[in-house]
GROMACS .gro file of C-alpha atoms in nm:
model
  157
    1MET     CA    1   0.118   8.660   4.963
    2THR     CA    2  -0.157   8.864   4.854
    3ALA     CA    3  -0.315   8.868   4.472
    4TYR     CA    4  -0.293   9.159   4.281
    5ALA     CA    5  -0.431   9.195   3.905
    6ASP     CA    6  -0.167   9.209   3.638
    7LEU     CA    7  -0.074   9.551   3.586
    8SER     CA    8  -0.318   9.733   3.864
    9PHE     CA    9  -0.110   9.981   4.077
   10PHE     CA   10   0.134   9.837   4.333
   11GLU     CA   11   0.063   9.891   4.701
   12TYR     CA   12   0.196   9.566   4.877
   13THR     CA   13   0.577   9.682   4.968
   14GLU     CA   14   0.603   9.823   5.308
   15SER     CA   15   0.937  10.032   5.213
   16PRO     CA   16   0.801  10.413   5.182
   17TRP     CA   17   1.130  10.484   4.955
   18ALA     CA   18   0.933  10.359   4.672
   19PHE     CA   19   0.596  10.582   4.772
   20SER     CA   20   0.809  10.906   4.865
   21THR     CA   21   0.704  11.236   4.664
   22GLY     CA   22   1.008  11.231   4.456
   23PHE     CA   23   0.962  10.907   4.319
   24PRO     CA   24   0.958  10.925   3.930
   25PHE     CA   25   0.782  10.565   3.868
   26ILE     CA   26   0.452  10.452   3.805
   27LEU     CA   27   0.507  10.095   3.989
   28VAL     CA   28   0.206   9.827   3.847
   29ASN     CA   29   0.152   9.456   3.982
   30VAL     CA   30   0.309   9.156   3.789
   31GLY     CA   31   0.284   8.779   3.886
   32TRP     CA   32   0.115   8.819   4.230
   33ILE     CA   33  -0.111   8.527   4.178
   34GLU     CA   34  -0.127   8.349   4.517
   35ASP     CA   35  -0.268   8.035   4.444
   36LYS     CA   36  -0.464   8.047   4.098
   37VAL     CA   37  -0.256   8.093   3.789
   38PRO     CA   38  -0.472   8.336   3.513
   39SER     CA   39  -0.568   8.160   3.235
   40CYS     CA   40  -0.399   8.271   2.908
   41GLU     CA   41  -0.486   8.210   2.552
   42VAL     CA   42  -0.147   8.188   2.404
   43PRO     CA   43   0.156   8.002   2.600
   44LEU     CA   44   0.488   8.080   2.601
   45LEU     CA   45   0.706   7.850   2.340
   46ASP     CA   46   0.982   7.695   2.453
   47SER     CA   47   1.274   7.950   2.375
   48PRO     CA   48   1.111   8.264   2.517
   49LYS     CA   49   1.051   8.083   2.828
   50ARG     CA   50   1.369   7.955   2.817
   51SER     CA   51   1.474   8.354   2.804
   52LEU     CA   52   1.230   8.463   3.032
   53THR     CA   53   1.310   8.231   3.297
   54TYR     CA   54   1.667   8.302   3.251
   55HIS     CA   55   1.659   8.668   3.276
   56LEU     CA   56   1.421   8.644   3.572
   57GLY     CA   57   1.680   8.432   3.728
   58GLU     CA   58   1.914   8.720   3.658
   59TYR     CA   59   1.720   8.982   3.833
   60LEU     CA   60   1.662   8.716   4.150
   61LYS     CA   61   2.011   8.770   4.215
   62TYR     CA   62   1.908   9.161   4.339
   63PRO     CA   63   1.558   9.159   4.514
   64VAL     CA   64   1.451   9.427   4.669
   65ASN     CA   65   1.231   9.453   4.969
   66LEU     CA   66   1.325   9.181   5.111
   67TYR     CA   67   1.112   9.021   5.412
   68ARG     CA   68   1.208   8.787   5.709
   69GLY     CA   69   1.090   8.465   5.639
   70HIS     CA   70   0.945   8.336   5.293
   71HIS     CA   71   0.670   8.266   5.103
   72THR     CA   72   0.579   7.933   4.977
   73CYS     CA   73   0.397   7.838   4.643
   74ARG     CA   74   0.011   7.765   4.748
   75MET     CA   75   0.014   7.527   4.440
   76CYS     CA   76   0.280   7.294   4.536
   77GLY     CA   77   0.494   7.428   4.817
   78PHE     CA   78   0.780   7.531   4.658
   79THR     CA   79   1.026   7.797   4.794
   80THR     CA   80   1.355   7.765   4.640
   81TYR     CA   81   1.518   7.731   4.238
   82ASP     CA   82   1.821   7.532   4.155
   83THR     CA   83   2.052   7.664   3.874
   84PRO     CA   84   2.374   7.525   3.758
   85GLY     CA   85   2.589   7.642   4.060
   86GLU     CA   86   2.372   7.816   4.272
   87THR     CA   87   2.023   7.817   4.442
   88LEU     CA   88   1.809   8.117   4.434
   89HIS     CA   89   1.565   8.157   4.708
   90GLN     CA   90   1.210   8.283   4.618
   91GLY     CA   91   0.909   8.431   4.826
   92ASN     CA   92   1.078   8.667   5.013
   93GLY     CA   93   1.100   8.979   4.807
   94GLU     CA   94   1.034   9.170   4.495
   95ILE     CA   95   1.177   9.249   4.170
   96PHE     CA   96   1.139   9.588   3.996
   97VAL     CA   97   1.182   9.594   3.638
   98ARG     CA   98   1.176   9.920   3.475
   99GLY     CA   99   0.981   9.930   3.160
  100PRO     CA  100   0.921  10.220   2.931
  101ASN     CA  101   0.748  10.538   3.010
  102ASN     CA  102   0.832  10.562   3.353
  103ILE     CA  103   0.666  10.232   3.425
  104VAL     CA  104   0.784   9.988   3.685
  105TYR     CA  105   0.654   9.641   3.698
  106VAL     CA  106   0.661   9.489   4.061
  107ALA     CA  107   0.691   9.124   4.062
  108PRO     CA  108   0.712   8.875   4.366
  109THR     CA  109   1.063   8.678   4.371
  110MET     CA  110   0.797   8.357   4.297
  111ILE     CA  111   0.778   8.466   3.947
  112LEU     CA  112   1.017   8.258   3.854
  113HIS     CA  113   0.847   7.919   3.992
  114TYR     CA  114   0.503   8.064   3.838
  115VAL     CA  115   0.624   8.101   3.486
  116ASP     CA  116   0.881   7.754   3.506
  117ALA     CA  117   0.630   7.519   3.678
  118HIS     CA  118   0.273   7.625   3.666
  119GLY     CA  119   0.278   7.815   3.333
  120TYR     CA  120   0.215   8.156   3.422
  121VAL     CA  121   0.212   8.393   3.167
  122PRO     CA  122   0.298   8.769   3.236
  123PRO     CA  123   0.227   9.054   3.026
  124SER     CA  124   0.366   9.145   2.732
  125GLY     CA  125   0.525   9.438   2.810
  126PHE     CA  126   0.677   9.289   3.129
  127VAL     CA  127   0.819   8.985   2.924
  128THR     CA  128   1.000   9.233   2.668
  129ALA     CA  129   1.127   9.460   2.986
  130VAL     CA  130   1.246   9.167   3.151
  131THR     CA  131   1.482   9.015   2.815
  132THR     CA  132   1.564   9.355   2.733
  133THR     CA  133   1.682   9.548   3.042
  134SER     CA  134   2.027   9.532   3.183
  135THR     CA  135   1.974   9.394   3.531
  136MET     CA  136   2.275   9.533   3.673
  137GLU     CA  137   2.149   9.877   3.525
  138ALA     CA  138   1.793   9.824   3.662
  139TYR     CA  139   1.926   9.730   3.980
  140HIS     CA  140   2.151  10.029   4.058
  141CYS     CA  141   1.861  10.224   3.952
  142PHE     CA  142   1.632  10.156   4.244
  143HIS     CA  143   1.921  10.051   4.471
  144ASP     CA  144   2.049  10.417   4.439
  145LEU     CA  145   1.669  10.547   4.472
  146TYR     CA  146   1.622  10.328   4.812
  147GLU     CA  147   1.986  10.462   4.914
  148ALA     CA  148   1.907  10.847   4.819
  149TRP     CA  149   1.586  10.784   5.030
  150GLU     CA  150   1.774  10.630   5.332
  151ALA     CA  151   1.981  10.962   5.333
  152GLY     CA  152   1.692  11.194   5.304
  153CYS     CA  153   1.779  11.317   4.985
  154GLU     CA  154   1.519  11.357   4.707
  155PRO     CA  155   1.554  11.076   4.443
  156SER     CA  156   1.654  11.122   4.090
  157PRO     CA  157   1.616  10.851   3.821
   0.00000   0.00000   0.00000
């Protein structure tokens, strides 16, 4: 996996649907840390961290831009996240989180592990978007945009 600075413009994906001329969002990176957790002066407290990891787990049920194979954590070799009753595979795709002002945060599926195991603290705008956006609504938004691109139609948000 490649490292990108948080909130830099996203350019990793091989899926042209996210870069089509009609794509109405600005894509920014979050959580592409590779093997070094950025330092943060204020760690997440237990309650906000539990909320963030819960909601990230919900997003991980609906990743986009899935790839063959998987990426393992370069800090510890981790690849899966077990929750009660299910295992969420990580390291094989991305999550798109819709924020305000047509911003979309794009994170690797490993982000939940980085937060939970290594103390990574994402930008506050991302945390707010993850914990307040309806997961299914966001999933369907990007799934519909992808389907429109596949069908050769101009996407609409």
